PDB file of C-alpha atoms in Angstrom:
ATOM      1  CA  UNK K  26       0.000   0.000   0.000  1.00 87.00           C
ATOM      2  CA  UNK K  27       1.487   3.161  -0.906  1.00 98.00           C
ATOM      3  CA  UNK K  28       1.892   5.678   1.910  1.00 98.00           C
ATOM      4  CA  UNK K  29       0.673   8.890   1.707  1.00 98.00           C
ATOM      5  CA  UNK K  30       2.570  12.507   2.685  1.00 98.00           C
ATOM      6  CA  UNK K  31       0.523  15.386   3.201  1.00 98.00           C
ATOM      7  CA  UNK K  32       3.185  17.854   2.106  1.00 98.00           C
ATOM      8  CA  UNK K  33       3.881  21.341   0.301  1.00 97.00           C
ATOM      9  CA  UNK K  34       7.399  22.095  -0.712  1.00 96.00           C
ATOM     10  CA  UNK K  35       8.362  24.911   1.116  1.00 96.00           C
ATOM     11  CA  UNK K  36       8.020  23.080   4.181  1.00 97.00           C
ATOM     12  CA  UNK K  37      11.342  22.042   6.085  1.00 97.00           C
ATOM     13  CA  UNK K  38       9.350  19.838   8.120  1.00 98.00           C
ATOM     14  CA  UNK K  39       7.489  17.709   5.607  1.00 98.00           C
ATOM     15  CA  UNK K  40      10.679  17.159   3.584  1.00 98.00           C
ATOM     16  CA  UNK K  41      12.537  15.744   6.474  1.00 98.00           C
ATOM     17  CA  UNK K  42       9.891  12.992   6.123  1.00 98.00           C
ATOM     18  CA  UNK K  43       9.744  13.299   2.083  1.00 98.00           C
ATOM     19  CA  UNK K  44      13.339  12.827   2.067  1.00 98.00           C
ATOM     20  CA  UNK K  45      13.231   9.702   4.511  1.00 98.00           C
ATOM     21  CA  UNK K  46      10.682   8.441   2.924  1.00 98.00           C
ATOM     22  CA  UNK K  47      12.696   8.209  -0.693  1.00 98.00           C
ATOM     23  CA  UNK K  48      16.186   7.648   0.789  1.00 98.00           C
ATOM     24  CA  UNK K  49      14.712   4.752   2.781  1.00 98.00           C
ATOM     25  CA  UNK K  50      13.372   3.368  -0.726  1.00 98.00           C
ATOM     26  CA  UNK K  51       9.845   2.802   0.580  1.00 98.00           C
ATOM     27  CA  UNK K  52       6.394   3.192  -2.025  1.00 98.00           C
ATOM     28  CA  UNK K  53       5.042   6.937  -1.178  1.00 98.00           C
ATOM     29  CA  UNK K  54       3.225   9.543  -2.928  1.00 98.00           C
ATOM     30  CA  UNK K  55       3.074  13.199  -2.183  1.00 98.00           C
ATOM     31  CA  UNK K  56      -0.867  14.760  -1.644  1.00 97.00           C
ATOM     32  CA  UNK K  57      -0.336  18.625  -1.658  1.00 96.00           C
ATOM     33  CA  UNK K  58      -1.446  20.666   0.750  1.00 97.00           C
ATOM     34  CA  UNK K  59      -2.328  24.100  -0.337  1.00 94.00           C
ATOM     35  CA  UNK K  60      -0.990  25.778   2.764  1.00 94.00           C
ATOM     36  CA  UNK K  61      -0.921  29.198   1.360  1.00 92.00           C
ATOM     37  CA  UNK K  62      -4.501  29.134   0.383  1.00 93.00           C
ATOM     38  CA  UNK K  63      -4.943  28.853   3.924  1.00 94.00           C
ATOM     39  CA  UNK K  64      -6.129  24.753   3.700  1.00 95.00           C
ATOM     40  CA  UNK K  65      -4.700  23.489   6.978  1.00 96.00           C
ATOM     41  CA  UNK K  66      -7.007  26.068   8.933  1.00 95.00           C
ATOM     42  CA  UNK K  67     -10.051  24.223   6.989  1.00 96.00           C
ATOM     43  CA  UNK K  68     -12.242  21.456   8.932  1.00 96.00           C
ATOM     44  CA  UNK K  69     -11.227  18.831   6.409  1.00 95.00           C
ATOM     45  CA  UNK K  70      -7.541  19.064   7.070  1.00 96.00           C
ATOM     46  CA  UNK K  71      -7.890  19.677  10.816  1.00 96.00           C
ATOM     47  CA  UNK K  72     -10.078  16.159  11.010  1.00 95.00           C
ATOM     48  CA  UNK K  73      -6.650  14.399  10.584  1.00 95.00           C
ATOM     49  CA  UNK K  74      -4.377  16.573  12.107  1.00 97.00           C
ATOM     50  CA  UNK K  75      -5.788  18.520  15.096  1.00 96.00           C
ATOM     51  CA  UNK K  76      -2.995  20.828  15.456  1.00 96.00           C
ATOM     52  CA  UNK K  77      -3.484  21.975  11.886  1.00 96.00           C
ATOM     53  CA  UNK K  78       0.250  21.502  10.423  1.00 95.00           C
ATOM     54  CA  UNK K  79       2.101  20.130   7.677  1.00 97.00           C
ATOM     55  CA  UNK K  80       3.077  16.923   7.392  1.00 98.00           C
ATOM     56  CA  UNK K  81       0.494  13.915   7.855  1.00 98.00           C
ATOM     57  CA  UNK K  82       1.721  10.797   6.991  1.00 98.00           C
ATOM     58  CA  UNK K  83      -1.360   7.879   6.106  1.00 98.00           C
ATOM     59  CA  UNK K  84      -0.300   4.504   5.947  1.00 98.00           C
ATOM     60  CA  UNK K  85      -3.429   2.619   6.253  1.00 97.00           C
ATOM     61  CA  UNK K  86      -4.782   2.921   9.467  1.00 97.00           C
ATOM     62  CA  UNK K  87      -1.700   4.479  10.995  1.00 98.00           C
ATOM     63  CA  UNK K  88      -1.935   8.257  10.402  1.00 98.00           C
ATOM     64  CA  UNK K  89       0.927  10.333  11.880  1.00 98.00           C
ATOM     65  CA  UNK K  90       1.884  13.765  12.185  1.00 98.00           C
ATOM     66  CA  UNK K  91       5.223  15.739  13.325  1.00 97.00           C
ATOM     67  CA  UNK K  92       8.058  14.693  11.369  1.00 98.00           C
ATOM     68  CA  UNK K  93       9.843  13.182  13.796  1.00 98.00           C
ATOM     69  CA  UNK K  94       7.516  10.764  14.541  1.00 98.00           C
ATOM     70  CA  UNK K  95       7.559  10.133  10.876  1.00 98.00           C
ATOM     71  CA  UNK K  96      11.500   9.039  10.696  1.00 98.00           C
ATOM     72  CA  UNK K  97      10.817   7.124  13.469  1.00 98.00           C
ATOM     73  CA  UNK K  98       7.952   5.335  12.235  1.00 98.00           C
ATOM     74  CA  UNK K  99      10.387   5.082   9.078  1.00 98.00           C
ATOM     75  CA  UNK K 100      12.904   3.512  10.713  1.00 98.00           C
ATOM     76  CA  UNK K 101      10.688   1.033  12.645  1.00 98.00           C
ATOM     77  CA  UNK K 102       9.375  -0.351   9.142  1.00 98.00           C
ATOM     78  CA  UNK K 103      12.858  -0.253   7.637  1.00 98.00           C
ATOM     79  CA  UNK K 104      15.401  -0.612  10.169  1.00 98.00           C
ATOM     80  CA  UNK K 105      17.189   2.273   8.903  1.00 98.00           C
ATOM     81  CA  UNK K 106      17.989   5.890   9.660  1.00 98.00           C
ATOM     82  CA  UNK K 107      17.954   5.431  13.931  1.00 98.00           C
ATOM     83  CA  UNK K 108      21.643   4.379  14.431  1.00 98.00           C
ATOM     84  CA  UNK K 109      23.525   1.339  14.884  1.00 97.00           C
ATOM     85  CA  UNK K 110      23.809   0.718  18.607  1.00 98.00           C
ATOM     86  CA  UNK K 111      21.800   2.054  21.400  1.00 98.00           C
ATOM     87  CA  UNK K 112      24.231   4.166  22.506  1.00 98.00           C
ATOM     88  CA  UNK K 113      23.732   6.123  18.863  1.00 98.00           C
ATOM     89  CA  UNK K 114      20.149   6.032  19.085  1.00 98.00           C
ATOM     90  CA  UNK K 115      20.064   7.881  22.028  1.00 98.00           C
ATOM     91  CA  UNK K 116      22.012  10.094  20.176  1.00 98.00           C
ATOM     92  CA  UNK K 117      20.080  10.257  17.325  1.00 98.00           C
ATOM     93  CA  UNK K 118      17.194  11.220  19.495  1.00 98.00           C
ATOM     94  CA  UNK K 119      19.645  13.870  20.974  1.00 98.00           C
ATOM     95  CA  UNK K 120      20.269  15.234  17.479  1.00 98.00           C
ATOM     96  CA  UNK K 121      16.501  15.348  17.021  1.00 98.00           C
ATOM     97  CA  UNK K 122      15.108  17.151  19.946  1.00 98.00           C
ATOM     98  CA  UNK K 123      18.020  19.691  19.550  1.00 98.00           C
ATOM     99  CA  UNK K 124      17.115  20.522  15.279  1.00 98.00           C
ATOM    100  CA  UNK K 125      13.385  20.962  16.700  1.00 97.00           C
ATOM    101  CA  UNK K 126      14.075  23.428  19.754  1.00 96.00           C
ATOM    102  CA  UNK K 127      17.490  25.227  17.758  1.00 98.00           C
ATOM    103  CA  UNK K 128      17.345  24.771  14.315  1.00 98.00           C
ATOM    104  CA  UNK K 129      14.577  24.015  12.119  1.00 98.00           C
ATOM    105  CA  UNK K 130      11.418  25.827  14.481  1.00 96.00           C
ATOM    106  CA  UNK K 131      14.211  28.894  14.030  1.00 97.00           C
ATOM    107  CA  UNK K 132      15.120  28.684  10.649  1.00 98.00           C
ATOM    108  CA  UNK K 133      11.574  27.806   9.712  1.00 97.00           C
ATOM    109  CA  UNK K 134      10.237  30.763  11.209  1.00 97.00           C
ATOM    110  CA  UNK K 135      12.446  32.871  10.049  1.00 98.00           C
ATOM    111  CA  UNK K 136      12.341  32.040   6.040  1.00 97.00           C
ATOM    112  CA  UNK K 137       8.861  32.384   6.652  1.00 97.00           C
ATOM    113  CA  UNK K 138       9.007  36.091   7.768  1.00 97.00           C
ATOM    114  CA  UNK K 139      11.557  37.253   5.245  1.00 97.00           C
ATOM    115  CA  UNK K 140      10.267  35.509   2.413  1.00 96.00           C
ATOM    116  CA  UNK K 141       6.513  34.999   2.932  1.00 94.00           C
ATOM    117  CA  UNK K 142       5.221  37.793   4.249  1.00 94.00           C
ATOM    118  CA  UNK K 143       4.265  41.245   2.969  1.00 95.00           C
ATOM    119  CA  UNK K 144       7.354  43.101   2.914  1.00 94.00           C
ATOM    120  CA  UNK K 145       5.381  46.346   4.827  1.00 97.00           C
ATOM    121  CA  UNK K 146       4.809  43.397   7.451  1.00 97.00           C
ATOM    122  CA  UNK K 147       8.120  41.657   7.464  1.00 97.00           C
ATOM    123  CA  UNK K 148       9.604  42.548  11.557  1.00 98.00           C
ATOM    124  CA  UNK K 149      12.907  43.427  11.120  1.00 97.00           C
ATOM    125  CA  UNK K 150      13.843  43.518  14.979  1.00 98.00           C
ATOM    126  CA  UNK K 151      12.040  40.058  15.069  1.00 98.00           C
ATOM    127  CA  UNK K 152      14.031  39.015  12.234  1.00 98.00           C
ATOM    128  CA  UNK K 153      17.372  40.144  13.356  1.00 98.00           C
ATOM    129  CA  UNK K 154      16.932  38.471  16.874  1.00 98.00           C
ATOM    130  CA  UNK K 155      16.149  35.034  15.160  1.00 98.00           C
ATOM    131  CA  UNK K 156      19.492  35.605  12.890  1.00 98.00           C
ATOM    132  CA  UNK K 157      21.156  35.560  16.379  1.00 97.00           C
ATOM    133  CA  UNK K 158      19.921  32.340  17.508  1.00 97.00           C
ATOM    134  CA  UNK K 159      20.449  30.508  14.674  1.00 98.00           C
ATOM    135  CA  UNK K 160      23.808  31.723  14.166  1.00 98.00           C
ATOM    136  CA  UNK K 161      24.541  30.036  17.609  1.00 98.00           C
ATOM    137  CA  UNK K 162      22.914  26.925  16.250  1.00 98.00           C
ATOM    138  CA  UNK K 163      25.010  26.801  13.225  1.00 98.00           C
ATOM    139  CA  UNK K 164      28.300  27.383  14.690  1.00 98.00           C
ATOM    140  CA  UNK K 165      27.121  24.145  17.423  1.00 98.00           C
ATOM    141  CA  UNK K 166      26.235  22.050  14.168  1.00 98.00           C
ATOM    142  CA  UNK K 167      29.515  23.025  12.211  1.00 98.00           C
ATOM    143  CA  UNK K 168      31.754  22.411  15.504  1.00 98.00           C
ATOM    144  CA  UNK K 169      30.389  19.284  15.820  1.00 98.00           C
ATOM    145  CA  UNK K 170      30.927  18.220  12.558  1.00 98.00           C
ATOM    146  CA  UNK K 171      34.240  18.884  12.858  1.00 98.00           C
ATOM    147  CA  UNK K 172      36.555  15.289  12.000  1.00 97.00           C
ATOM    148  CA  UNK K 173      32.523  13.689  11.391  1.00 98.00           C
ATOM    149  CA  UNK K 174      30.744  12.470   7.929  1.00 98.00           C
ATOM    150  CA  UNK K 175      27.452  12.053   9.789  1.00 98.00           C
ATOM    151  CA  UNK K 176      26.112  13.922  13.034  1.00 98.00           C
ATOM    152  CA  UNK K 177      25.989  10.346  14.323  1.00 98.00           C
ATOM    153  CA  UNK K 178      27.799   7.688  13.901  1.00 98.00           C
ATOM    154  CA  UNK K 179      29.460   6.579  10.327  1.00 97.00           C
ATOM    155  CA  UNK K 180      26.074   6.409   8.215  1.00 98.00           C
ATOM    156  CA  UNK K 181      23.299   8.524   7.779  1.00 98.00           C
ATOM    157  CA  UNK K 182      20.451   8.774  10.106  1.00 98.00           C
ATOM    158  CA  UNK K 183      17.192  10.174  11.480  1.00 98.00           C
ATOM    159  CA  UNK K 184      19.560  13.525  12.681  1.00 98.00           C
ATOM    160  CA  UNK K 185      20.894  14.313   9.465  1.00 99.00           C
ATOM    161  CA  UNK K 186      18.067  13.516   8.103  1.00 98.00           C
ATOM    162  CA  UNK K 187      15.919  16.451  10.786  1.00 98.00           C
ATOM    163  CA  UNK K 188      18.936  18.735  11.326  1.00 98.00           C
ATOM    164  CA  UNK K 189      18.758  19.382   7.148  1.00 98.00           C
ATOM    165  CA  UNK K 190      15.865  20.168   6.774  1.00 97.00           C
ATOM    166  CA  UNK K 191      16.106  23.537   6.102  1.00 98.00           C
ATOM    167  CA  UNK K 192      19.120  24.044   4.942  1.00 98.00           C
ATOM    168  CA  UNK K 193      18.825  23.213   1.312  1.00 98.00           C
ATOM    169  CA  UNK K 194      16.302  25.869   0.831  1.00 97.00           C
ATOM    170  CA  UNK K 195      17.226  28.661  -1.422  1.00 95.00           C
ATOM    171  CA  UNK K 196      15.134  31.731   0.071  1.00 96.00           C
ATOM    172  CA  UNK K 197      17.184  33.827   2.011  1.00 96.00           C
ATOM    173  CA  UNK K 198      17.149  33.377   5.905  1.00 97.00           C
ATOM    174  CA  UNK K 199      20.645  34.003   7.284  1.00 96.00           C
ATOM    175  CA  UNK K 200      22.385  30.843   6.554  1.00 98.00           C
ATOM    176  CA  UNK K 201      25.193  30.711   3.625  1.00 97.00           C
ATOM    177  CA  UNK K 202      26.518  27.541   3.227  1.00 97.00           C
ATOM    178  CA  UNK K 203      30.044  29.298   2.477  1.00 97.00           C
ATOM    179  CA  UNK K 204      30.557  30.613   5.985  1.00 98.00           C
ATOM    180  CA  UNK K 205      30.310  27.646   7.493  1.00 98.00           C
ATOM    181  CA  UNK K 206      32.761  24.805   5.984  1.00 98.00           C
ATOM    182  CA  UNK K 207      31.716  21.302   7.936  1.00 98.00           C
ATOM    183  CA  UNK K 208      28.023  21.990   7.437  1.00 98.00           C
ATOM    184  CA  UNK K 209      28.671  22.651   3.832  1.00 98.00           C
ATOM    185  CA  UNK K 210      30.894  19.507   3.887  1.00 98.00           C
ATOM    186  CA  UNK K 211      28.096  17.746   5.018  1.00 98.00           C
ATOM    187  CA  UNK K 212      24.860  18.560   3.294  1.00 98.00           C
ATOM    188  CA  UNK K 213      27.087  17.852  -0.103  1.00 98.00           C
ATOM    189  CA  UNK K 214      27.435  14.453   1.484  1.00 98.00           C
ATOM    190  CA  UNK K 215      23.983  14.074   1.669  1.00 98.00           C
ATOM    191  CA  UNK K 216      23.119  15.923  -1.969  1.00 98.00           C
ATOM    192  CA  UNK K 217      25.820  12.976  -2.739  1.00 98.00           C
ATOM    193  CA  UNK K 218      23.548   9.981  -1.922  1.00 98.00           C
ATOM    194  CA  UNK K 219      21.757   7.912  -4.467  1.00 97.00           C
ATOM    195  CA  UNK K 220      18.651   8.997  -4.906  1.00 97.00           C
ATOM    196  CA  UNK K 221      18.737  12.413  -3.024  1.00 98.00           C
ATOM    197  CA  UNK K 222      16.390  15.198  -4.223  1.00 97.00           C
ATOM    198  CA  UNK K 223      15.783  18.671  -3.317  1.00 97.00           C
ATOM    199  CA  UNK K 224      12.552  19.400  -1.758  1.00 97.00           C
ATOM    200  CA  UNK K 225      11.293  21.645  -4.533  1.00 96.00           C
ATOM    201  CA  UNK K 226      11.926  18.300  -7.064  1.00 95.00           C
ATOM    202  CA  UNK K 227      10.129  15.889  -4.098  1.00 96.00           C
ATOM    203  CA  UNK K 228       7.220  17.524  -2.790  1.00 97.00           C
ATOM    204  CA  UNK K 229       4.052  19.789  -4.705  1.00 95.00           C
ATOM    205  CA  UNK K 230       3.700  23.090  -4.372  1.00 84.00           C
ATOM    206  CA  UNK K 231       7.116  24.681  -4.994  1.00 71.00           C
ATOM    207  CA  UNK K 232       7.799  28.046  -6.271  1.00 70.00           C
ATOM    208  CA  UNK K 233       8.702  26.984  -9.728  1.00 51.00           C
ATOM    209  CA  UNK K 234       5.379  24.833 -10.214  1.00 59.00           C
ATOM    210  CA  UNK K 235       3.863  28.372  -9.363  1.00 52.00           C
ATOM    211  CA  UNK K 236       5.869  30.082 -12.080  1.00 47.00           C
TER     212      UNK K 236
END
């Protein structure tokens, strides 16, 4: 049975799952979501995902939503992405929980203001504070990445998988991949696997099918 994403390409979120989903090599199918037009505040949507947000994952009977329960739910039918040992599944989960609370709810936020908004409405203070934190984020990922292939172990998993997310994305938010050498080492690592894709070629609803 095919599995079913409930996706839009400019979401970070729903290609972390998009992107498991295809590098994992399982049978999947994108359903757009027209976020834009406002479709996740409509009753339909909400009736599978309460807290109104893109992705939903349907396999079935099992319907998911937040992306990381999607990689896990990926790795649980696959036995890949979640690390090797316990030990690096712990630190997978570490990974995880950090890209969610530093990294991606940042970053996500702040493409969103400086590329989806008015620009009469766009906050610069906001903006500029958000530029801040996720500086500190990125110089924590590029440290770490120091002497490492992966964020965990020697393969790729769930945390590469969540802390990328975003970071492929050509709208402007603050990150160049220039200034920051082991993160830019990295992500062409993972543009290097077979069957990688950008989230604009995986998922509906990208700029250029709007052109």
């Amino acid at each position: 049975m095919t599995i079913k994403l409930h996706c839009f390409g400019e979401s970070g979120n729903a290609y972390k799952a998009a992107l498991a989903l295809e590098l994992a090599g399982l049978d999947w199918a994108p359903v757009f979501v027209d976020f834009f037009g406002g479709e996740t505040r409509q009753a339909d949507f909400r009736h599978i995902n309460v807290m109104g947000e893109v992705p939903v994952l349907v396999d079935g009977d099992v319907t998911l939503t937040q992306s990381g329960v999607m990689q896990m739910y990926i790795t649980e039918k696959t036995g890949k992405f979640g690390g090797e040992t316990p030990e690096e599944a712990r630190e997978v989960m570490r990974w995880m929980f950090w890209d969610n609370h530093k990294l991606s709810s940042q970053a996500g936020m702040t493409r969103f203001l400086m590329n989806f908004l008015p620009e009469e409405k766009r906050p610069a203070e906001v903006i500029g504070f958000m530029q801040g934190r996720l500086k500190a984020a990125y110089a924590a990922l590029d440290a770490h990445l120091a002497g490492r292939d992966w964020i965990v172990g020697k393969a790729l998993t769930n945390a590469d998988l969540s802390c990328c997310g975003y970071l492929f994305y050509p709208e402007p938010f603050g990150f160049d991949r220039k200034d920051w050498p082991e993160i830019d080492r990295w992500l062409s690592n993972i543009e290097g696997l077979p069957g990688w894709k950008h989230a604009y070629d995986l998922m509906p609803g990208s700029p250029a099918d709007r052109a």
